[in-house]
Amino acid sequence: MAGLVPAIQIFPHRCCKKTRHACDKSRHDALKDHPMTDVVWKPLLREPTAWNRLRVNRDWLGLWFMLPAAAFLLLFLAYPLGLGIWLSFTDARIGRSGNFVGIENYVWLWDDSVFWLSVFNTVLYTSVASVFKFAIGLYLALLLNQHMPFKAIIRAIVLIPFIVPTVLSAIAFWWIFDSQFSIVSWSLRKLGLIATNIDFLGDTWNARWSVIFANIWRGVPFVAITLLAGLQTVSPSLYEAATIDGASRWQIFRHITYPLLTPIIAVVMTFSVLFTFTDFQLIWVLTRGGPANATHLMATLGYQRAIGGGYLGEGSAIATAMIPFLLAAILISWFGLQRRKWQQGESND
Amino acid sequence: MSYFTRRALMKGGTAAAAAGALTGPALLEWARAWAQAAPWKPEKDAQLSMLRWKYFVQSEDDAFVKLIDAFTQATGVKVTIARESYEDIPPKASVAANTGSGPDLFWGLFSLPHLFPQKCVDMTDVADYLGKKYGGWVPTAVTYGKSGNKWIAIPICFGGNMLNYRTSALQKAGMSKFPETTDEFLEFAKATKRNNTPGGMALGHATGDANCWVHWCLWAHGGNVVDKDDKVILNSPETEKALTYAKQLYENMIPGTAAWNDAFNNKAFLAGEISWTNNGISIYAAAKRDASKKEIAEDMNHSLWPVGPVGKPTEFHVCFPTLAMTYTKYPQACKALIAYLLEADQYNKWLEASVGYLTHPLNAYDSNPVWTVDPKNTIFREAAKRTLTAGGLGSVGEKAAAALADFIVVDMFANVCTGREDAKGAIKIAERQAMRLYR
């Protein structure tokens, strides 16, 4: 979305006011003689019926145009979501509809240490990965915004981790983190820095950091490229003015770049947090939630219980339990970050 | 039956020629004769689809496809085979059973048919026919196949999961034969670690390998998830003993086994990184196939599981039952196919092609040459006779299946071995989960 803007706005200060006026005027003159303006209205034979009014009503037409999209959303988003929430209140098993059991599934999960472990893992995974993705992404975006040779190619290369299907990159990481054949362990061993292989996925905390690292690697390009697009919408005249006023590079970043970038940051970080929170493929390929559930995220635990174990109701309850976290993440980024706009003196929309 | 013969001939030309080249005309002749004599006559225009687990030994699947081709030629019944990773079969079968549409035949693992016993075609006549003809079923096949008085599935084979070891590592550890008790086994593990030839067994979410060894360990020490009435009895001193033993064993394994899935021990063994592990015959099969692994193939051997304090074998091997869904339009064709697969002329070839990966459920196949042609195969012959069933003392039904799928026992062991929980804490967590499944 933001990526389309810079093409038009890249040098807005060069657009002279005078020419724009002249341009507008000539278009106005041309329109004046246009035959469309000479329509003669025939007298109406009778009052327009409600149907006739409806037929020319733009809102009515708009409704019809929206209908396919709305049906699509209802069918493929709202219905599964509603069904998932309903299932979480039943004891449904795979291939067998269940009975309504109230909040029994949630009561059970409340006392389930594995569930709480998965909540802890998910929150840790999301927060650490998001912070790093933001920091590295912003840094990369600032770097790529500089003038340098082969800019286009470098930008394209940065996107690669994002383009590769997750399952493929996860399999690559599977080998990188292998307890016996890891390239990292091998290199360090050959260099004489370590004596035994690093147990990447077998140790509780090593496994957590390893999957977080893989997630960061995969998520950085999305943040970087989106922020880069945002950076290019910042008018250079502001930088020129600031430079003339003697602002330091840090001051320029802090008072020009960052405030103007906040709306984009809000959007990109909301998406990033949502993607990370609901991650599944990476964990499933790398660890399946092991060792001893140390890397089970809510999404993977929900799948294991619902599809693997056949307890659809309980799995749905785990999935439904993700919703409050996701809503909180969205609200924080929208209300927290968007307010900065108001601080700049613009209206708070 | 002339219709089917004619139809097979009409299909003629290329297919028959290709199949002839692959399987030899003898197989086809036999299949035709069988089709004429068999008690189950496929329905007119019958077509079958089958979902099976994705094979681990290529030659097994090749032989399977050949058998099915011969069946198609002899009876005119077209059979479509789909393959899925074995974790994905239970959910698909459950949905098919409930919605009443999907493949006619499912070939899955462990207690699959017991997830929906009412939706399985009654196979009692097939089981009786085969049992009488081939020396009777092994007891575990009866447990997995029967629900009440009815056979709801035919366990067409088992998959042995035995200890794989390097003979050189055994000698280096100062032992003349592979340990026969759990205590000796621990000594062996310690010695291999000292000698820098450690072994390892999967403790990650490995459906086959991890479940097999942790259940062996639990049962060997007298622990059980449930008693014969499906009452949860996991919280016991015996379970604690099993966990303590496993932790000692784990400390003498190669680091990283807590991360292992089913494939890890295969590649680590074949790369010479570990000197012992638990697995099917697939490591040996792969080593024999690959000329560069000749040394490993010659140096390795298989052993039965050591016996624990309970004083009797407590092995856990994989069972592969096949079932037909009641919604099938061609139940006779389904029965004919299953019976045909287990007839000596087919089954012996298939067993040989699976090079020991699959073990027969019918006593008569003990004499199949695959078990004696290579002495390293021999113990896999015993897999079906020695295995205990999913659920241990309890039923083999859906509760046992869910407990396996949710890795309750595996995670209990992993929690203790990796030091996340002490034995009591790990038992509490597992007991709570088991109580929920078995309520």
PDB file of C-alpha atoms in Angstrom, chain A residues 17-260:
ATOM      1  CA  LYS A  17       2.395  26.116  -7.944  1.00  0.00           C
ATOM      2  CA  LYS A  18       2.086  28.249 -11.072  1.00  0.00           C
ATOM      3  CA  THR A  19       2.035  25.387 -13.558  1.00  0.00           C
ATOM      4  CA  ARG A  20      -0.442  23.480 -11.503  1.00  0.00           C
ATOM      5  CA  HIS A  21      -2.859  26.395 -11.676  1.00  0.00           C
ATOM      6  CA  ALA A  22      -2.454  26.789 -15.374  1.00  0.00           C
ATOM      7  CA  CYS A  23      -3.028  23.143 -15.833  1.00  0.00           C
ATOM      8  CA  ASP A  24      -6.224  23.191 -13.800  1.00  0.00           C
ATOM      9  CA  LYS A  25      -7.504  26.174 -15.714  1.00  0.00           C
ATOM     10  CA  SER A  26      -7.019  24.661 -19.125  1.00  0.00           C
ATOM     11  CA  ARG A  27      -8.819  21.507 -18.025  1.00  0.00           C
ATOM     12  CA  HIS A  28     -11.675  23.644 -16.763  1.00  0.00           C
ATOM     13  CA  ASP A  29     -11.952  25.438 -20.099  1.00  0.00           C
ATOM     14  CA  ALA A  30     -12.036  22.191 -21.978  1.00  0.00           C
ATOM     15  CA  LEU A  31     -14.794  20.844 -19.779  1.00  0.00           C
ATOM     16  CA  LYS A  32     -16.924  23.910 -20.328  1.00  0.00           C
ATOM     17  CA  ASP A  33     -17.522  23.012 -23.990  1.00  0.00           C
ATOM     18  CA  HIS A  34     -18.036  19.353 -23.379  1.00  0.00           C
ATOM     19  CA  PRO A  35     -21.318  18.045 -24.807  1.00  0.00           C
ATOM     20  CA  MET A  36     -22.043  16.249 -21.510  1.00  0.00           C
ATOM     21  CA  THR A  37     -22.852  19.565 -19.911  1.00  0.00           C
ATOM     22  CA  ASP A  38     -25.589  20.284 -22.464  1.00  0.00           C
ATOM     23  CA  VAL A  39     -27.953  17.508 -21.463  1.00  0.00           C
ATOM     24  CA  VAL A  40     -31.564  18.588 -21.792  1.00  0.00           C
ATOM     25  CA  TRP A  41     -33.848  17.095 -19.181  1.00  0.00           C
ATOM     26  CA  LYS A  42     -37.120  15.828 -20.510  1.00  0.00           C
ATOM     27  CA  PRO A  43     -40.118  16.427 -18.252  1.00  0.00           C
ATOM     28  CA  LEU A  44     -40.989  13.339 -16.182  1.00  0.00           C
ATOM     29  CA  LEU A  45     -44.306  11.680 -16.915  1.00  0.00           C
ATOM     30  CA  ARG A  46     -44.831  10.500 -13.338  1.00  0.00           C
ATOM     31  CA  GLU A  47     -43.214  10.593  -9.944  1.00  0.00           C
ATOM     32  CA  PRO A  48     -40.197   8.205  -9.707  1.00  0.00           C
ATOM     33  CA  THR A  49     -41.106   5.021  -7.884  1.00  0.00           C
ATOM     34  CA  ALA A  50     -39.077   3.699  -4.989  1.00  0.00           C
ATOM     35  CA  TRP A  51     -37.602   1.152  -7.394  1.00  0.00           C
ATOM     36  CA  ASN A  52     -36.526   3.883  -9.799  1.00  0.00           C
ATOM     37  CA  ARG A  53     -34.914   5.771  -6.981  1.00  0.00           C
ATOM     38  CA  LEU A  54     -33.221   2.655  -5.767  1.00  0.00           C
ATOM     39  CA  ARG A  55     -31.931   1.934  -9.234  1.00  0.00           C
ATOM     40  CA  VAL A  56     -29.932   5.115  -9.383  1.00  0.00           C
ATOM     41  CA  ASN A  57     -28.957   5.036  -5.722  1.00  0.00           C
ATOM     42  CA  ARG A  58     -25.182   4.728  -5.524  1.00  0.00           C
ATOM     43  CA  ASP A  59     -25.300   3.157  -2.053  1.00  0.00           C
ATOM     44  CA  TRP A  60     -27.591   0.430  -3.334  1.00  0.00           C
ATOM     45  CA  LEU A  61     -25.238  -0.283  -6.197  1.00  0.00           C
ATOM     46  CA  GLY A  62     -22.307  -0.198  -3.817  1.00  0.00           C
ATOM     47  CA  LEU A  63     -23.992  -2.803  -1.654  1.00  0.00           C
ATOM     48  CA  TRP A  64     -24.123  -5.190  -4.594  1.00  0.00           C
ATOM     49  CA  PHE A  65     -20.488  -4.575  -5.417  1.00  0.00           C
ATOM     50  CA  MET A  66     -19.546  -5.311  -1.840  1.00  0.00           C
ATOM     51  CA  LEU A  67     -21.612  -8.451  -1.601  1.00  0.00           C
ATOM     52  CA  PRO A  68     -19.103 -10.897  -3.140  1.00  0.00           C
ATOM     53  CA  ALA A  69     -16.354  -9.674  -0.843  1.00  0.00           C
ATOM     54  CA  ALA A  70     -18.661  -9.749   2.172  1.00  0.00           C
ATOM     55  CA  ALA A  71     -19.857 -13.262   1.309  1.00  0.00           C
ATOM     56  CA  PHE A  72     -16.273 -14.338   0.973  1.00  0.00           C
ATOM     57  CA  LEU A  73     -15.376 -12.931   4.380  1.00  0.00           C
ATOM     58  CA  LEU A  74     -18.440 -14.410   6.023  1.00  0.00           C
ATOM     59  CA  LEU A  75     -17.962 -17.816   4.505  1.00  0.00           C
ATOM     60  CA  PHE A  76     -14.227 -18.197   4.947  1.00  0.00           C
ATOM     61  CA  LEU A  77     -13.468 -16.023   7.992  1.00  0.00           C
ATOM     62  CA  ALA A  78     -16.510 -15.316  10.124  1.00  0.00           C
ATOM     63  CA  TYR A  79     -18.069 -18.768   9.829  1.00  0.00           C
ATOM     64  CA  PRO A  80     -14.915 -20.756  10.712  1.00  0.00           C
ATOM     65  CA  LEU A  81     -14.179 -18.354  13.552  1.00  0.00           C
ATOM     66  CA  GLY A  82     -17.715 -18.694  14.902  1.00  0.00           C
ATOM     67  CA  LEU A  83     -17.621 -22.454  14.455  1.00  0.00           C
ATOM     68  CA  GLY A  84     -14.277 -22.635  16.260  1.00  0.00           C
ATOM     69  CA  ILE A  85     -15.636 -20.707  19.200  1.00  0.00           C
ATOM     70  CA  TRP A  86     -18.753 -22.888  19.279  1.00  0.00           C
ATOM     71  CA  LEU A  87     -16.650 -26.069  19.161  1.00  0.00           C
ATOM     72  CA  SER A  88     -14.646 -24.841  22.125  1.00  0.00           C
ATOM     73  CA  PHE A  89     -17.827 -25.098  24.204  1.00  0.00           C
ATOM     74  CA  THR A  90     -18.469 -28.694  23.144  1.00  0.00           C
ATOM     75  CA  ASP A  91     -16.769 -32.041  23.624  1.00  0.00           C
ATOM     76  CA  ALA A  92     -16.588 -32.621  19.860  1.00  0.00           C
ATOM     77  CA  ARG A  93     -14.175 -35.257  18.608  1.00  0.00           C
ATOM     78  CA  ILE A  94     -12.927 -35.585  15.052  1.00  0.00           C
ATOM     79  CA  GLY A  95     -15.649 -37.028  12.887  1.00  0.00           C
ATOM     80  CA  ARG A  96     -18.260 -36.780  15.629  1.00  0.00           C
ATOM     81  CA  SER A  97     -20.236 -33.732  16.677  1.00  0.00           C
ATOM     82  CA  GLY A  98     -20.159 -33.108  20.407  1.00  0.00           C
ATOM     83  CA  ASN A  99     -22.520 -31.968  23.124  1.00  0.00           C
ATOM     84  CA  PHE A 100     -22.502 -28.536  24.672  1.00  0.00           C
ATOM     85  CA  VAL A 101     -20.366 -28.686  27.793  1.00  0.00           C
ATOM     86  CA  GLY A 102     -20.194 -24.990  28.715  1.00  0.00           C
ATOM     87  CA  ILE A 103     -16.785 -23.763  29.773  1.00  0.00           C
ATOM     88  CA  GLU A 104     -15.565 -27.218  30.768  1.00  0.00           C
ATOM     89  CA  ASN A 105     -12.717 -27.154  28.237  1.00  0.00           C
ATOM     90  CA  TYR A 106     -11.510 -23.822  29.585  1.00  0.00           C
ATOM     91  CA  VAL A 107     -11.736 -24.974  33.188  1.00  0.00           C
ATOM     92  CA  TRP A 108      -9.596 -27.945  32.244  1.00  0.00           C
ATOM     93  CA  LEU A 109      -7.056 -25.777  30.436  1.00  0.00           C
ATOM     94  CA  TRP A 110      -6.878 -23.366  33.355  1.00  0.00           C
ATOM     95  CA  ASP A 111      -5.252 -26.116  35.440  1.00  0.00           C
ATOM     96  CA  ASP A 112      -3.214 -27.549  32.581  1.00  0.00           C
ATOM     97  CA  SER A 113       0.468 -26.801  33.022  1.00  0.00           C
ATOM     98  CA  VAL A 114       1.206 -27.740  29.400  1.00  0.00           C
ATOM     99  CA  PHE A 115      -1.313 -25.151  28.201  1.00  0.00           C
ATOM    100  CA  TRP A 116       0.212 -22.418  30.366  1.00  0.00           C
ATOM    101  CA  LEU A 117       3.647 -23.427  29.195  1.00  0.00           C
ATOM    102  CA  SER A 118       2.464 -22.954  25.623  1.00  0.00           C
ATOM    103  CA  VAL A 119       1.056 -19.524  26.537  1.00  0.00           C
ATOM    104  CA  PHE A 120       4.390 -18.571  28.071  1.00  0.00           C
ATOM    105  CA  ASN A 121       6.241 -19.874  25.012  1.00  0.00           C
ATOM    106  CA  THR A 122       3.950 -17.994  22.643  1.00  0.00           C
ATOM    107  CA  VAL A 123       4.263 -14.691  24.501  1.00  0.00           C
ATOM    108  CA  LEU A 124       8.044 -15.063  24.773  1.00  0.00           C
ATOM    109  CA  TYR A 125       8.347 -16.104  21.132  1.00  0.00           C
ATOM    110  CA  THR A 126       6.191 -13.218  19.931  1.00  0.00           C
ATOM    111  CA  SER A 127       7.665 -10.478  22.082  1.00  0.00           C
ATOM    112  CA  VAL A 128      11.338 -11.324  21.614  1.00  0.00           C
ATOM    113  CA  ALA A 129      10.981 -12.033  17.901  1.00  0.00           C
ATOM    114  CA  SER A 130       8.911  -8.874  17.297  1.00  0.00           C
ATOM    115  CA  VAL A 131      11.337  -6.579  19.104  1.00  0.00           C
ATOM    116  CA  PHE A 132      14.277  -7.967  17.144  1.00  0.00           C
ATOM    117  CA  LYS A 133      12.377  -7.942  13.865  1.00  0.00           C
ATOM    118  CA  PHE A 134      11.492  -4.306  14.426  1.00  0.00           C
ATOM    119  CA  ALA A 135      14.998  -3.227  15.409  1.00  0.00           C
ATOM    120  CA  ILE A 136      16.759  -5.104  12.625  1.00  0.00           C
ATOM    121  CA  GLY A 137      14.065  -4.241  10.100  1.00  0.00           C
ATOM    122  CA  LEU A 138      14.237  -0.525  10.874  1.00  0.00           C
ATOM    123  CA  TYR A 139      18.016  -0.567  10.738  1.00  0.00           C
ATOM    124  CA  LEU A 140      17.975  -2.346   7.388  1.00  0.00           C
ATOM    125  CA  ALA A 141      15.349   0.043   6.038  1.00  0.00           C
ATOM    126  CA  LEU A 142      17.420   3.077   7.019  1.00  0.00           C
ATOM    127  CA  LEU A 143      20.462   1.486   5.449  1.00  0.00           C
ATOM    128  CA  LEU A 144      18.664   0.639   2.216  1.00  0.00           C
ATOM    129  CA  ASN A 145      17.250   4.150   2.034  1.00  0.00           C
ATOM    130  CA  GLN A 146      20.782   5.517   1.525  1.00  0.00           C
ATOM    131  CA  HIS A 147      22.145   5.970  -1.934  1.00  0.00           C
ATOM    132  CA  MET A 148      24.354   3.064  -2.798  1.00  0.00           C
ATOM    133  CA  PRO A 149      25.366   1.051  -5.847  1.00  0.00           C
ATOM    134  CA  PHE A 150      23.158  -1.903  -6.878  1.00  0.00           C
ATOM    135  CA  LYS A 151      20.373  -0.591  -4.654  1.00  0.00           C
ATOM    136  CA  ALA A 152      17.607  -2.426  -6.479  1.00  0.00           C
ATOM    137  CA  ILE A 153      19.405  -5.745  -6.442  1.00  0.00           C
ATOM    138  CA  ILE A 154      20.255  -5.459  -2.744  1.00  0.00           C
ATOM    139  CA  ARG A 155      16.639  -4.660  -1.943  1.00  0.00           C
ATOM    140  CA  ALA A 156      15.524  -7.699  -3.890  1.00  0.00           C
ATOM    141  CA  ILE A 157      18.016  -9.909  -2.050  1.00  0.00           C
ATOM    142  CA  VAL A 158      16.753  -8.695   1.313  1.00  0.00           C
ATOM    143  CA  LEU A 159      13.318  -9.994   0.403  1.00  0.00           C
ATOM    144  CA  ILE A 160      14.486 -13.563  -0.209  1.00  0.00           C
ATOM    145  CA  PRO A 161      13.838 -15.000   3.265  1.00  0.00           C
ATOM    146  CA  PHE A 162      10.278 -13.730   2.979  1.00  0.00           C
ATOM    147  CA  ILE A 163       9.723 -15.241  -0.462  1.00  0.00           C
ATOM    148  CA  VAL A 164      11.009 -18.742   0.327  1.00  0.00           C
ATOM    149  CA  PRO A 165       8.128 -20.917   1.525  1.00  0.00           C
ATOM    150  CA  THR A 166       8.271 -21.250   5.309  1.00  0.00           C
ATOM    151  CA  VAL A 167       8.388 -25.025   5.179  1.00  0.00           C
ATOM    152  CA  LEU A 168      11.468 -24.936   2.961  1.00  0.00           C
ATOM    153  CA  SER A 169      13.344 -22.470   5.121  1.00  0.00           C
ATOM    154  CA  ALA A 170      12.260 -24.444   8.183  1.00  0.00           C
ATOM    155  CA  ILE A 171      13.770 -27.592   6.701  1.00  0.00           C
ATOM    156  CA  ALA A 172      16.995 -25.683   6.059  1.00  0.00           C
ATOM    157  CA  PHE A 173      17.007 -24.583   9.687  1.00  0.00           C
ATOM    158  CA  TRP A 174      16.259 -28.152  10.706  1.00  0.00           C
ATOM    159  CA  TRP A 175      19.627 -29.133   9.271  1.00  0.00           C
ATOM    160  CA  ILE A 176      21.370 -26.035  10.606  1.00  0.00           C
ATOM    161  CA  PHE A 177      20.114 -26.857  14.107  1.00  0.00           C
ATOM    162  CA  ASP A 178      20.622 -30.621  13.829  1.00  0.00           C
ATOM    163  CA  SER A 179      22.156 -32.072  16.958  1.00  0.00           C
ATOM    164  CA  GLN A 180      24.666 -34.144  14.988  1.00  0.00           C
ATOM    165  CA  PHE A 181      25.095 -32.524  11.573  1.00  0.00           C
ATOM    166  CA  SER A 182      24.760 -28.820  12.298  1.00  0.00           C
ATOM    167  CA  ILE A 183      26.930 -26.683  10.045  1.00  0.00           C
ATOM    168  CA  VAL A 184      27.306 -24.204  12.907  1.00  0.00           C
ATOM    169  CA  SER A 185      28.577 -26.849  15.345  1.00  0.00           C
ATOM    170  CA  TRP A 186      30.800 -28.285  12.647  1.00  0.00           C
ATOM    171  CA  SER A 187      32.398 -24.932  11.808  1.00  0.00           C
ATOM    172  CA  LEU A 188      32.959 -24.025  15.435  1.00  0.00           C
ATOM    173  CA  ARG A 189      34.421 -27.450  16.105  1.00  0.00           C
ATOM    174  CA  LYS A 190      36.795 -27.173  13.160  1.00  0.00           C
ATOM    175  CA  LEU A 191      37.845 -23.759  14.427  1.00  0.00           C
ATOM    176  CA  GLY A 192      38.556 -25.349  17.769  1.00  0.00           C
ATOM    177  CA  LEU A 193      36.114 -23.109  19.638  1.00  0.00           C
ATOM    178  CA  ILE A 194      33.899 -25.874  20.992  1.00  0.00           C
ATOM    179  CA  ALA A 195      34.577 -29.503  21.848  1.00  0.00           C
ATOM    180  CA  THR A 196      31.115 -31.044  21.411  1.00  0.00           C
ATOM    181  CA  ASN A 197      28.172 -30.258  19.159  1.00  0.00           C
ATOM    182  CA  ILE A 198      25.784 -27.572  20.308  1.00  0.00           C
ATOM    183  CA  ASP A 199      22.487 -29.135  21.355  1.00  0.00           C
ATOM    184  CA  PHE A 200      20.327 -26.596  19.525  1.00  0.00           C
ATOM    185  CA  LEU A 201      16.927 -28.245  19.699  1.00  0.00           C
ATOM    186  CA  GLY A 202      17.427 -30.719  22.551  1.00  0.00           C
ATOM    187  CA  ASP A 203      17.923 -28.254  25.373  1.00  0.00           C
ATOM    188  CA  THR A 204      14.897 -26.329  26.613  1.00  0.00           C
ATOM    189  CA  TRP A 205      16.280 -22.813  26.302  1.00  0.00           C
ATOM    190  CA  ASN A 206      18.534 -23.482  23.322  1.00  0.00           C
ATOM    191  CA  ALA A 207      15.498 -24.771  21.479  1.00  0.00           C
ATOM    192  CA  ARG A 208      13.489 -21.651  22.324  1.00  0.00           C
ATOM    193  CA  TRP A 209      16.234 -19.293  21.153  1.00  0.00           C
ATOM    194  CA  SER A 210      16.810 -21.362  18.035  1.00  0.00           C
ATOM    195  CA  VAL A 211      13.198 -21.212  16.870  1.00  0.00           C
ATOM    196  CA  ILE A 212      13.043 -17.510  17.736  1.00  0.00           C
ATOM    197  CA  PHE A 213      16.164 -16.929  15.656  1.00  0.00           C
ATOM    198  CA  ALA A 214      14.626 -18.755  12.686  1.00  0.00           C
ATOM    199  CA  ASN A 215      11.465 -16.694  13.027  1.00  0.00           C
ATOM    200  CA  ILE A 216      13.415 -13.425  13.137  1.00  0.00           C
ATOM    201  CA  TRP A 217      15.381 -14.410  10.050  1.00  0.00           C
ATOM    202  CA  ARG A 218      12.175 -15.017   8.219  1.00  0.00           C
ATOM    203  CA  GLY A 219      10.284 -11.967   9.478  1.00  0.00           C
ATOM    204  CA  VAL A 220      12.860  -9.197   9.072  1.00  0.00           C
ATOM    205  CA  PRO A 221      12.417  -8.611   5.307  1.00  0.00           C
ATOM    206  CA  PHE A 222       8.714  -7.902   5.649  1.00  0.00           C
ATOM    207  CA  VAL A 223       9.378  -5.235   8.280  1.00  0.00           C
ATOM    208  CA  ALA A 224      12.393  -3.824   6.445  1.00  0.00           C
ATOM    209  CA  ILE A 225      10.792  -3.456   3.040  1.00  0.00           C
ATOM    210  CA  THR A 226       7.561  -2.010   4.395  1.00  0.00           C
ATOM    211  CA  LEU A 227       9.411   0.525   6.524  1.00  0.00           C
ATOM    212  CA  LEU A 228      11.602   1.374   3.536  1.00  0.00           C
ATOM    213  CA  ALA A 229       8.485   2.210   1.563  1.00  0.00           C
ATOM    214  CA  GLY A 230       7.377   4.381   4.465  1.00  0.00           C
ATOM    215  CA  LEU A 231      10.739   6.137   4.599  1.00  0.00           C
ATOM    216  CA  GLN A 232      10.464   7.119   0.974  1.00  0.00           C
ATOM    217  CA  THR A 233       7.250   9.005   1.588  1.00  0.00           C
ATOM    218  CA  VAL A 234       9.044  11.378   3.959  1.00  0.00           C
ATOM    219  CA  SER A 235       9.543  14.623   2.108  1.00  0.00           C
ATOM    220  CA  PRO A 236      13.237  15.471   1.551  1.00  0.00           C
ATOM    221  CA  SER A 237      12.401  19.159   2.055  1.00  0.00           C
ATOM    222  CA  LEU A 238      11.936  18.416   5.750  1.00  0.00           C
ATOM    223  CA  TYR A 239      15.426  16.927   5.895  1.00  0.00           C
ATOM    224  CA  GLU A 240      16.838  19.890   3.969  1.00  0.00           C
ATOM    225  CA  ALA A 241      15.195  22.338   6.333  1.00  0.00           C
ATOM    226  CA  ALA A 242      16.436  20.430   9.362  1.00  0.00           C
ATOM    227  CA  THR A 243      19.948  20.296   7.974  1.00  0.00           C
ATOM    228  CA  ILE A 244      19.930  24.051   7.411  1.00  0.00           C
ATOM    229  CA  ASP A 245      18.770  24.511  11.009  1.00  0.00           C
ATOM    230  CA  GLY A 246      21.805  22.488  12.088  1.00  0.00           C
ATOM    231  CA  ALA A 247      20.020  19.393  13.365  1.00  0.00           C
ATOM    232  CA  SER A 248      22.176  16.357  14.156  1.00  0.00           C
ATOM    233  CA  ARG A 249      21.507  13.033  12.432  1.00  0.00           C
ATOM    234  CA  TRP A 250      19.955  11.655  15.613  1.00  0.00           C
ATOM    235  CA  GLN A 251      17.707  14.735  15.925  1.00  0.00           C
ATOM    236  CA  ILE A 252      16.632  14.345  12.313  1.00  0.00           C
ATOM    237  CA  PHE A 253      15.745  10.714  12.929  1.00  0.00           C
ATOM    238  CA  ARG A 254      14.043  11.382  16.240  1.00  0.00           C
ATOM    239  CA  HIS A 255      11.986  14.414  15.187  1.00  0.00           C
ATOM    240  CA  ILE A 256      11.358  13.871  11.479  1.00  0.00           C
ATOM    241  CA  THR A 257      11.787  10.262  10.371  1.00  0.00           C
ATOM    242  CA  TYR A 258      10.362   8.494  13.397  1.00  0.00           C
ATOM    243  CA  PRO A 259       7.191  10.614  13.855  1.00  0.00           C
ATOM    244  CA  LEU A 260       6.356  10.446  10.160  1.00  0.00           C
TER     245      LEU A 260
END
